[in-house]
Coordinates of C-alpha atoms and ligand atoms in Angstrom, one line a residue:
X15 CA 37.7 42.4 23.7
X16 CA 37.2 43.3 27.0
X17 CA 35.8 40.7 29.5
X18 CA 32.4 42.4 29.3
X19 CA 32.1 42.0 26.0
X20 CA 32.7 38.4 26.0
X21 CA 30.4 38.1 28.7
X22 CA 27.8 39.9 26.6
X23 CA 28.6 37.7 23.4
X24 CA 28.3 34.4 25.8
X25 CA 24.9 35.2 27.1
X26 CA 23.9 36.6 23.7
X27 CA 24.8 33.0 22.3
X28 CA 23.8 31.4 25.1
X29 CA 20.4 32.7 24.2
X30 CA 20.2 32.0 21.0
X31 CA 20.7 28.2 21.6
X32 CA 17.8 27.8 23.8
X33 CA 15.7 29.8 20.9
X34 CA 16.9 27.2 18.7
X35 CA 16.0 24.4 20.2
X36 CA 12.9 25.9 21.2
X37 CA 11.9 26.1 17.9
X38 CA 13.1 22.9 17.1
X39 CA 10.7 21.5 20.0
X40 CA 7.9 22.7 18.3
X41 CA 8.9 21.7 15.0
X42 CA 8.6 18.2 16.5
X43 CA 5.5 18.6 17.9
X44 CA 3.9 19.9 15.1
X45 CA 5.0 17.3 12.9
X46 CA 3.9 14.4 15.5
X47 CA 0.1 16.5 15.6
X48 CA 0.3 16.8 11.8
X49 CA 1.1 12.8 11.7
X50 CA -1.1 11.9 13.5
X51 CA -4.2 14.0 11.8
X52 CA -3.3 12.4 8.7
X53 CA -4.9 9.4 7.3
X54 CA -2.4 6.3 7.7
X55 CA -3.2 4.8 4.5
X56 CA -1.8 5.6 1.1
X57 CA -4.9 5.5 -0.7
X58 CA -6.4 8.1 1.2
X59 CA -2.6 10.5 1.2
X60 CA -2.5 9.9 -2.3
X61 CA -6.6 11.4 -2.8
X62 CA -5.4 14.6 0.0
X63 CA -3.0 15.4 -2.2
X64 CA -4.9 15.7 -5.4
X65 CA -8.2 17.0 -3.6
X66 CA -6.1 19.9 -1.7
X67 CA -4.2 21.8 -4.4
X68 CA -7.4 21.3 -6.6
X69 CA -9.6 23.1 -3.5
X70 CA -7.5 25.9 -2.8
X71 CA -6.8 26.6 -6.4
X72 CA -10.4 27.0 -7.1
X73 CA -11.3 28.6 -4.2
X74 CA -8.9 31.2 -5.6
X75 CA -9.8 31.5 -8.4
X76 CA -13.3 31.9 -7.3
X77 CA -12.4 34.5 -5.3
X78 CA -10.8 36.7 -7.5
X79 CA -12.9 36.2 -10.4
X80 CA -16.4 37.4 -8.2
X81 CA -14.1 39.8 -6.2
X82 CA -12.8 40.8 -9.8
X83 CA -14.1 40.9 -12.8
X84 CA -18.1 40.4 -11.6
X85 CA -18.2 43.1 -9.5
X86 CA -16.7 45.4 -12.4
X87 CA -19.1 44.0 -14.9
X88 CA -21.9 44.1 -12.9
X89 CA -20.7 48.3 -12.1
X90 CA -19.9 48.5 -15.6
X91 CA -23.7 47.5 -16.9
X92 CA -25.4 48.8 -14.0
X93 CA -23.9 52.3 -15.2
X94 CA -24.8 51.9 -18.7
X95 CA -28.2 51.3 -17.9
X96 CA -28.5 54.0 -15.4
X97 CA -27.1 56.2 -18.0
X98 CA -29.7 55.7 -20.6
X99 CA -32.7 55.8 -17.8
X100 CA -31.5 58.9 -16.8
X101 CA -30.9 60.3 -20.5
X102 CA -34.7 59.2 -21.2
X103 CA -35.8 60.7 -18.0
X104 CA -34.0 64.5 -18.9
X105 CA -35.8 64.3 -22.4
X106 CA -38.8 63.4 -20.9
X107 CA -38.9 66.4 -18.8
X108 CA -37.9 68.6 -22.0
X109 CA -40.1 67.3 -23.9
X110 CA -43.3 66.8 -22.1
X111 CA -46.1 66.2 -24.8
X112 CA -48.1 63.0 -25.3
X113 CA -46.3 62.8 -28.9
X114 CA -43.1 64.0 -27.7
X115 CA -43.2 61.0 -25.1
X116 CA -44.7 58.2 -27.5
X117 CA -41.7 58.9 -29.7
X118 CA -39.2 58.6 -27.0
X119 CA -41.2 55.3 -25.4
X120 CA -40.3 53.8 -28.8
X121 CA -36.9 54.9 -29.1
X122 CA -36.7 53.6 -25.9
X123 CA -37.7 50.4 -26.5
X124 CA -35.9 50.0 -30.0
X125 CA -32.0 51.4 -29.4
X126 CA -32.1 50.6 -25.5
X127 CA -34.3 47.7 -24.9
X128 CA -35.9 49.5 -21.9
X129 CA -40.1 49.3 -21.6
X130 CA -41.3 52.3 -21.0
X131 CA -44.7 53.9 -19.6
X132 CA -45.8 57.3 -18.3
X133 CA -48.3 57.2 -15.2
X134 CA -49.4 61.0 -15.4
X135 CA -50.6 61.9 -11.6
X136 CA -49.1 59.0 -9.8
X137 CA -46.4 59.4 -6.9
X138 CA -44.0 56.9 -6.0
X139 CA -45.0 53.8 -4.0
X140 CA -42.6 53.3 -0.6
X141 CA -39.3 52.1 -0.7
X142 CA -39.2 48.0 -0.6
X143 CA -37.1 46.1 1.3
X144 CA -33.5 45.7 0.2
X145 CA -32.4 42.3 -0.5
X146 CA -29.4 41.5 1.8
X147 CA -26.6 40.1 -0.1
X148 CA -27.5 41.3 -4.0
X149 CA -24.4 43.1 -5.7
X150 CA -27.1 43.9 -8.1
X151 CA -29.5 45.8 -6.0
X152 CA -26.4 48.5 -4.4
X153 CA -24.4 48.8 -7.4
X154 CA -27.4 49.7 -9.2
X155 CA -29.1 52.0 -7.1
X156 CA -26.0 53.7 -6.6
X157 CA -25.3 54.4 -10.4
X158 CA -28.6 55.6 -10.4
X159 CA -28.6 57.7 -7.8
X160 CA -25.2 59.1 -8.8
X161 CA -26.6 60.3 -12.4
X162 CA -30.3 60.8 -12.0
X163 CA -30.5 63.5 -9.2
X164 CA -34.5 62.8 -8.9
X165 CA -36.5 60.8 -6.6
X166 CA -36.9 56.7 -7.6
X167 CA -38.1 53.4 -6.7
X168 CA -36.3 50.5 -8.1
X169 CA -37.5 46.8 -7.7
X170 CA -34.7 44.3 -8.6
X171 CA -35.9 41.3 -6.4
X172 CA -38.7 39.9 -8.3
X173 CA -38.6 36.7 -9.2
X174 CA -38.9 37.5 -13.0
X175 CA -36.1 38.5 -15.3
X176 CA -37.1 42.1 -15.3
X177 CA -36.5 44.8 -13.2
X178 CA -38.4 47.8 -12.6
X179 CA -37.7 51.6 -12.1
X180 CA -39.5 54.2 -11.4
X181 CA -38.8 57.7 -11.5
X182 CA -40.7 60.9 -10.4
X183 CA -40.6 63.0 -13.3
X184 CA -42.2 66.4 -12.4
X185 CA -46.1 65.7 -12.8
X186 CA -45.9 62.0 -13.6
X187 CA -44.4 58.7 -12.9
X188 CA -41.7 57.3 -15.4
X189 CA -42.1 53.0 -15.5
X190 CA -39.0 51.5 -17.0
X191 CA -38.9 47.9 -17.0
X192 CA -35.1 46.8 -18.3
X193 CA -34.1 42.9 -18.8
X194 CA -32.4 41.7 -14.9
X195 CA -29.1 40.7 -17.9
X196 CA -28.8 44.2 -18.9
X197 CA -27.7 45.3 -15.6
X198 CA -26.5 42.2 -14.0
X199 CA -23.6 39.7 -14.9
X200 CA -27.0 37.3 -14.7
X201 CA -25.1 33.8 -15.5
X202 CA -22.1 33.8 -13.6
X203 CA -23.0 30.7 -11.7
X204 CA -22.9 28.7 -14.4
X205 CA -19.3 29.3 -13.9
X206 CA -19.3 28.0 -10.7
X207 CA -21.2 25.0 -11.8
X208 CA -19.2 24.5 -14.5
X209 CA -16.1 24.6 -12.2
X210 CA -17.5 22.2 -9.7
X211 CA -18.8 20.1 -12.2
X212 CA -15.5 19.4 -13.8
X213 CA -13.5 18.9 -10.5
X214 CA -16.4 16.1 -9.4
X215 CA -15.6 14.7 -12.9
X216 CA -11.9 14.9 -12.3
X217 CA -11.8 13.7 -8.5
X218 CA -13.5 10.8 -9.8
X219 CA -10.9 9.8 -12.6
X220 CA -8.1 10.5 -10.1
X221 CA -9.9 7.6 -7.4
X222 CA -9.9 5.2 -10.4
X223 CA -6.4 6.0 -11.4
X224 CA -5.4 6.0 -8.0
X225 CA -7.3 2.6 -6.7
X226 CA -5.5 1.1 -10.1
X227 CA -2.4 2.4 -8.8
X228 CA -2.8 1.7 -5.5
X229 CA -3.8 -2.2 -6.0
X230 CA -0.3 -3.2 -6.8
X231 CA 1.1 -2.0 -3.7
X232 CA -1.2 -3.4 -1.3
X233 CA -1.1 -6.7 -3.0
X234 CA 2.7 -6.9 -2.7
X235 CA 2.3 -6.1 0.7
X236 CA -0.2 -8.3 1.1
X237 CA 2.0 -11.2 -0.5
X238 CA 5.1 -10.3 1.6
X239 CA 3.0 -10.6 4.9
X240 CA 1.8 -14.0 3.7
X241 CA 5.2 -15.3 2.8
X242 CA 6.6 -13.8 6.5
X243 CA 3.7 -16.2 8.0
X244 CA 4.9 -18.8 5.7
X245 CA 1.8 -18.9 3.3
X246 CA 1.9 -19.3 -0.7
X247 CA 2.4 -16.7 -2.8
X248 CA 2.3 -18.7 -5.6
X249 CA -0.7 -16.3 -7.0
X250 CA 1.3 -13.0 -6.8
X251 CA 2.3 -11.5 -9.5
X252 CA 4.0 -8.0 -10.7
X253 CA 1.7 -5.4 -11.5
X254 CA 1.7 -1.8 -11.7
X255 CA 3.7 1.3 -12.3
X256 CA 7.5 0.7 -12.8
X257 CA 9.0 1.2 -10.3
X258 CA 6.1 -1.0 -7.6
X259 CA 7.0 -3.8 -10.7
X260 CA 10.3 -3.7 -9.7
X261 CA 9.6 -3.6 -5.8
X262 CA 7.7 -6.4 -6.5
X263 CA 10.2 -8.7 -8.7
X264 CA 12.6 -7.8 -6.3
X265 CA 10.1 -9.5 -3.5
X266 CA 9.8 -12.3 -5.3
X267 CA 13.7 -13.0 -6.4
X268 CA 14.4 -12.7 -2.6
X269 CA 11.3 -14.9 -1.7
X270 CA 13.0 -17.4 -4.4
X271 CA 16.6 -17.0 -2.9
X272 CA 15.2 -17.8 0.6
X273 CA 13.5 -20.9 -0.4
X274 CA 16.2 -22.1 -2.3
X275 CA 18.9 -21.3 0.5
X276 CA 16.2 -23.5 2.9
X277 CA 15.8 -26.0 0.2
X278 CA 19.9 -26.7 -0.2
X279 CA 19.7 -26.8 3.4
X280 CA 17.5 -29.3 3.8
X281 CA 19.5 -31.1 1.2
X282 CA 22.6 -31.0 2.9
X283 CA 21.6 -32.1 6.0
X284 CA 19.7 -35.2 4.9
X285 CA 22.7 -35.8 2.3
X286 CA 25.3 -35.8 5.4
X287 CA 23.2 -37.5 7.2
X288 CA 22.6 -40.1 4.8
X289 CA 26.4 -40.8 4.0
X290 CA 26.7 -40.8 7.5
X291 CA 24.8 -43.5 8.0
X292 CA 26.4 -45.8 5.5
X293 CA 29.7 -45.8 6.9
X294 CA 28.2 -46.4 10.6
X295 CA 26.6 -49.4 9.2
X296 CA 29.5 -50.6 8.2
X297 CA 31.3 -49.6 11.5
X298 CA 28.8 -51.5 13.4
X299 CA 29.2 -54.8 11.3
X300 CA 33.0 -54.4 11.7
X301 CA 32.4 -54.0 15.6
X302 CA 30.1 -57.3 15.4
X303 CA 32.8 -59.4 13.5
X304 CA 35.2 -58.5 16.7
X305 CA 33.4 -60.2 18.8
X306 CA 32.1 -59.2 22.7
X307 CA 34.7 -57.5 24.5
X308 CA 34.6 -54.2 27.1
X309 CA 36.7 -52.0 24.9
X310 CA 33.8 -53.1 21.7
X311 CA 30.8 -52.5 24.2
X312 CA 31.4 -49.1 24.8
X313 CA 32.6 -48.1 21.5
X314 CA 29.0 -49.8 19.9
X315 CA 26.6 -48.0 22.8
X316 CA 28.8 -44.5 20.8
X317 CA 28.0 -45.6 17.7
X318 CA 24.4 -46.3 18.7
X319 CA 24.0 -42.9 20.2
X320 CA 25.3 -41.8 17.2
X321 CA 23.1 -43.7 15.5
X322 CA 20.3 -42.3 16.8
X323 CA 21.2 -38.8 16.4
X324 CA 21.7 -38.9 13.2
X325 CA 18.2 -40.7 12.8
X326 CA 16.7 -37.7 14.2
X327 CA 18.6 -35.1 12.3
X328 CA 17.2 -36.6 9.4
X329 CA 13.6 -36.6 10.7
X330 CA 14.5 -33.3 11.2
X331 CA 15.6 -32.4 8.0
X332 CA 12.7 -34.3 6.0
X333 CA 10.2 -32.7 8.1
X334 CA 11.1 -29.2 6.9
X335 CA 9.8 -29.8 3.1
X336 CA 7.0 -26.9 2.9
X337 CA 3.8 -28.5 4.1
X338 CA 1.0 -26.3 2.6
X339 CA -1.0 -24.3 5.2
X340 CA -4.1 -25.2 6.0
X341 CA -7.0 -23.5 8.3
X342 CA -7.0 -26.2 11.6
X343 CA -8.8 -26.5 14.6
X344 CA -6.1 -25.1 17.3
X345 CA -8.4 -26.0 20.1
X346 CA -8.7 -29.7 18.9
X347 CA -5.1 -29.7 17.9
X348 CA -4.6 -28.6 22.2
X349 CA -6.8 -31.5 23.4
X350 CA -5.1 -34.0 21.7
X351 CA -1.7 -32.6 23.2
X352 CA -3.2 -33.1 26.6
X353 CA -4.6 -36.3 26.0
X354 CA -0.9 -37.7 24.5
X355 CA 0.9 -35.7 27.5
X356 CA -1.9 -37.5 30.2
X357 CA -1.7 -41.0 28.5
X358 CA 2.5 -40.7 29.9
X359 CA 1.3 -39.5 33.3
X360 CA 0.9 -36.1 33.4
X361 CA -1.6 -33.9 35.0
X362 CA -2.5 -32.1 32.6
X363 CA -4.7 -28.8 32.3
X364 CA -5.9 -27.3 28.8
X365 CA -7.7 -24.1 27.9
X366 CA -7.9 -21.9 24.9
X367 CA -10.0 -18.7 24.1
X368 CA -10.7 -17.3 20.9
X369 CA -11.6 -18.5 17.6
X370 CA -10.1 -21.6 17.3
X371 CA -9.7 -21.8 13.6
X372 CA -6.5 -20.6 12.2
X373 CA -4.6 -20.5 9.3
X374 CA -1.6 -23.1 9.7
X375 CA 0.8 -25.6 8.9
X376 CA -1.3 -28.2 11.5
X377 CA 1.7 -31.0 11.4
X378 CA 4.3 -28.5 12.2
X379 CA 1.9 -26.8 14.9
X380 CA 1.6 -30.0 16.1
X381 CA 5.1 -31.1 16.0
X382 CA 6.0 -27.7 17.8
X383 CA 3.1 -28.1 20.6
X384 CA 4.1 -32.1 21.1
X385 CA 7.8 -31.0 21.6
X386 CA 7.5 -28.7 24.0
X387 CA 4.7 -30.7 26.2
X388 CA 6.7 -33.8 26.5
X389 CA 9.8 -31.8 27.5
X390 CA 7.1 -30.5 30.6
X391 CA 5.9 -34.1 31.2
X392 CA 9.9 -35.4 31.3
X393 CA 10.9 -32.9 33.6
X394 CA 7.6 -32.5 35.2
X395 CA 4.6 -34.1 36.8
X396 CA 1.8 -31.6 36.5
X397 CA 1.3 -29.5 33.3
X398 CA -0.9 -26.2 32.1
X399 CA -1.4 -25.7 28.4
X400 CA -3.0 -22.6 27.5
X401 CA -4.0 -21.5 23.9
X402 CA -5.6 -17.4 23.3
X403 CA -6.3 -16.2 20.0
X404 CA -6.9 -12.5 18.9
X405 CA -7.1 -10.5 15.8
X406 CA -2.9 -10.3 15.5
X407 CA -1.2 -13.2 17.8
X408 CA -2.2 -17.0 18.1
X409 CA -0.7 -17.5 21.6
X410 CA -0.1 -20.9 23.4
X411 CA 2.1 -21.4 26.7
X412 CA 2.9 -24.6 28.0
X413 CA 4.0 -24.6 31.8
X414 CA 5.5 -27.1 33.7
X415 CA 6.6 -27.5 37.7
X416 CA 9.4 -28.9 37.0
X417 CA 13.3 -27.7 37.7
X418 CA 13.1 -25.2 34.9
X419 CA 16.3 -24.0 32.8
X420 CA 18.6 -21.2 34.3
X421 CA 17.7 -18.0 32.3
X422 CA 21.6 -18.2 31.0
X423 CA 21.0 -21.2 29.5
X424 CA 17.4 -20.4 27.6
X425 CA 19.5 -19.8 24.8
X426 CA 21.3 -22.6 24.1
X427 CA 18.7 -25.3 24.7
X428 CA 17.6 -24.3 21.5
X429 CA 20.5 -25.2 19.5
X430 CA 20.2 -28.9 17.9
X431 CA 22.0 -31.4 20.5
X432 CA 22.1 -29.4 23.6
X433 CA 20.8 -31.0 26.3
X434 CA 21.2 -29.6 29.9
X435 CA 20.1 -33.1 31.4
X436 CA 23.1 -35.1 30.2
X437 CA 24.3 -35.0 33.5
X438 CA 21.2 -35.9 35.8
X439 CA 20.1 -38.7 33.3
X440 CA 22.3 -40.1 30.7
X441 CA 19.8 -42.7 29.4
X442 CA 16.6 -41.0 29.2
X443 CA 15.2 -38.1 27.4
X444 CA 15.9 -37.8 23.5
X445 CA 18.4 -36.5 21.1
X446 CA 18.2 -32.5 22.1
X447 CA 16.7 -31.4 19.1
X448 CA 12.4 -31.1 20.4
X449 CA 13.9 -27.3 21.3
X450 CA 15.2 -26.7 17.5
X451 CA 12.3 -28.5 15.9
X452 CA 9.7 -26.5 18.0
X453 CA 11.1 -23.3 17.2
X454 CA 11.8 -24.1 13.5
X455 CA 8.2 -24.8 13.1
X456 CA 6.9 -21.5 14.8
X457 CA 9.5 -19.4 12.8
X458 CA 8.4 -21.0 9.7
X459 CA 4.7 -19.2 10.2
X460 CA 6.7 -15.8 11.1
X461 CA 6.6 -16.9 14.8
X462 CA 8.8 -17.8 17.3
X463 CA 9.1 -19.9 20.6
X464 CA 10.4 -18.3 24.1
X465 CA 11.1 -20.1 27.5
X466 CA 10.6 -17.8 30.5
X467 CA 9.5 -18.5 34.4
X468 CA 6.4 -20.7 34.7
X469 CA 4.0 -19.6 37.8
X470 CA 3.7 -23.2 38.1
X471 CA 7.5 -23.5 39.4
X472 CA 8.9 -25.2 36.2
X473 CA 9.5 -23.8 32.7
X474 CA 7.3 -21.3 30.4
X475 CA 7.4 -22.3 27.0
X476 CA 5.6 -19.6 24.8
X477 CA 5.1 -20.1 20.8
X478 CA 3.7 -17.2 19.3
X479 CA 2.6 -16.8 15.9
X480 CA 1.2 -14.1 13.5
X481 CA -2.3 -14.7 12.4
Ligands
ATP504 N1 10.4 -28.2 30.6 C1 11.7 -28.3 30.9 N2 12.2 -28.2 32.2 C2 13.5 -28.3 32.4 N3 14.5 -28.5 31.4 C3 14.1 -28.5 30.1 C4 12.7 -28.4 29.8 N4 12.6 -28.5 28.5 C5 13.8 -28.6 28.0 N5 14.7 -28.7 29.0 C6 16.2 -28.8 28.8 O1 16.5 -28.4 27.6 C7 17.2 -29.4 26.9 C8 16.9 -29.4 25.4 O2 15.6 -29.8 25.2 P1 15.1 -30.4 23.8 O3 13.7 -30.6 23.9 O4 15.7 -29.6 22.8 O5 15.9 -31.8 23.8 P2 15.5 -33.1 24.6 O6 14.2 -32.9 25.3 O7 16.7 -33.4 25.5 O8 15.4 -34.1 23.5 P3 14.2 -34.4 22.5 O9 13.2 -33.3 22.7 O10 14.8 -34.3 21.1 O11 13.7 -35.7 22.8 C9 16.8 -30.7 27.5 O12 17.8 -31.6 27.5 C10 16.5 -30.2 29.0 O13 17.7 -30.3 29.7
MG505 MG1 12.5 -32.4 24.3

């Protein structure tokens, strides 16, 4: 290949890359249009996909069947009944006598069902107006026309089932009066009605099979939203087509592993804790039967610390059996958090917007809220607690002016036992666990509890929690 040629292939492919992924752009956007057209929900996806197929197909078949088979019909009769006007007209002219023409009236009106009179002397009355949109009317009159090759009126609009011809026969006027179903596929609505009729009929058993179908689904969603806030679910149960059944079961063997992985948890720890506290009993009567010396002071103020961690591990650890949840009074539950906090010193402020009743597990709110304000009023003096409710997110921060917690470290105070202020003061504060409690309570309603910057100087403790 020469170097042109390469060249030429390069650009060639060079081209068809950037075709590509233009195409591939508008794929994309297409699809994000089409999304976001669509209903969200699956009850109404579910009803456009029945209703659309069912629309179009009729549509079609509407179509084809008036484009089809009523416009032949309607040609078909219209021709048939021109033919036997004109046949009677010809034979009226041939035969021109008052007998002659009684006889054919009759055999008119027995073999072809057409009413017949002779107006002797009369011309034809002006054209009417054409209807607008009648099949009827132009395929008629152009049979007629085609075949007859004399002058005629024709009136197919009237309201009555009849429809009138007449036709100039040389000294008289011909009146035929045929039945409007002679000449005219008359009833073909009723196919129409029948057709919408039975897709109302049908669209309505597919939304009752679909809202049965549909119930399942949104009640295990329902449940597994409740059980991510922490709620019961005790009243949920399987329901449905097989495989939502087994979604469901599914939900509820994890929702049963979970609680028994907390449950053994909880177990252990007060279990550890327990046997813990046996043998420190005993170490602290050994430590009394040695009698006061330095060496035994130190090592009882360790065993007393250890003491009283292991006292609060086990509050811990009992606290977390399931309380039920219950709607409380967040507002109230706020006020009494700044009354506590102001009764140890601290000037306090409290707020909260929004509808103050929410559905919650108020001890472990509580719990969570009391934690967090007397970490601000420890390291603090002045305080902010501020509660906002909408329709998704129960928020409340607590902010303090104190020295705050290095961003590095946000992480850790959380664990049970850390505590940054070993160091500045060995004797006060608690066991390090407020942190852990706090945020085990918020997580346990699907929440969770953040530090951040406070615009009052100190720390921002945020607990935020589904609703
Ligand atoms: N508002 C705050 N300002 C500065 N430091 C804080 C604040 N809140 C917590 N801390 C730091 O985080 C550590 C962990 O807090 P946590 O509440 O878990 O334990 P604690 O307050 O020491 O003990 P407890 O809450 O069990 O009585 C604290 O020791 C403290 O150093
Ligand atoms: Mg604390």
């Amino acid at each position: 290949m020469s170097l042109l040629d390469t060249h030429m292939v390069g650009a060639a492919r060079e081209r068809l890359k950037l075709t590509q992924a233009r195409m591939r752009e508008n794929n994309a956007r297409f699809g994000a249009w089409f999304n976001r057209i669509m209903p969200k929900g699956l009850y109404a996806r579910s009803l456009i996909i029945i209703v659309t197929p069912m629309v179009i197909l009729q549509s079609v078949l509407a179509f084809v069947f008036m484009e089809r088979h009523y416009n032949t019909v309607t040609r078909r009769l219209s021709a048939a009944v021109s033919q036997d006007i004109t046949a009677i007209a010809d034979l009226a002219v041939s035969f021109p006598t008052p007998e002659d023409q009684e006889r054919i009236r009759q055999i008119a009106q027995t073999t072809m069902g057409l009413t017949i009179d002779f107006q002797p002397g009369e011309r034809l009355p002006p054209p009417g107006t054409k209807p607008f949109f009648s099949i009827l009317d132009s395929a008629f009159t152009g049979e007629l026309g085609k075949r007859l090759g004399r002058p005629f009126w024709t009136d197919t609009v009237g309201r009555s089932n009849l429809i009138e011809v007449r036709v100039q026969l040389d000294g008289t006027v011909m009146r035929v009066f045929a039945r409007r179903s002679q000449a005219y596929l008359s009833n073909s609505h009723i196919f129409l009605v029948w057709m919408v009729g039975t897709s109302l009929v049908l669209l309505g058993v597919a939304i009752v099979f679909l809202r049965n179908q549909i119930k399942p689904i949104e009640a295990l969603a329902d449940a597994a939203i409740a059980f991510g806030k922490g709620r019961d679910v005790s009243g949920f149960r399987p329901r449905g087509a097989r495989e939502v059944r087994g979604a469901a079961l599914a939900f509820l063997e994890m929702r049963r592993r979970i609680e028994r992985q907390i449950e053994q948890r909880t177990t252990m720890l007060a279990g550890v804790s327990h046997d813990m506290r046996t043998i420190l009993t005993r170490f602290k009567l050994e430590l009394a039967l040695m009698g006061d010396t330095p060496d035994t002071d130190a090592l009882r103020k360790d065993v007393d610390e250890l003491q009283s961690m292991l006292e609060a591990y086990l509050a811990f650890a009992r606290d977390d059996t399931g309380e039920a949840p219950v709607v409380a009074d967040i507002a109230r539950i706020i006020d009494d958090t700044r009354f506590n906090a102001e009764r140890h010193g601290a000037k306090v402020t409290a707020s909260f917007t929004g509808d103050p009743m929410v559905m919650i597990r108020a001890d472990a709110f509580r719990r969570c809220l009391a934690n967090l304000a007397a970490n601000a009023w420890r390291h603090g003096t002045r305080m902010e607690i501020t509660g906002t409710r909408d329709d998704r997110w129960l928020i409340v921060t607590v902010d303090d002016d104190g020295p705050g917690i290095p961003a590095a470290k946000r992480e850790d105070v959380f664990r049970p036992f850390v505590r940054l202020d070993n160091a500045r003061n060995q004797d006060a504060g608690g066991s390090g666990l407020g942190l852990t409690i706090a945020r085990d309570a918020a997580r346990s309603h699907g929440g969770d509890v953040s530090l951040s910057d406070s615009p009052l100087g100190g720390l921002r403790a945020m607990v935020r929690i589904p609703v």
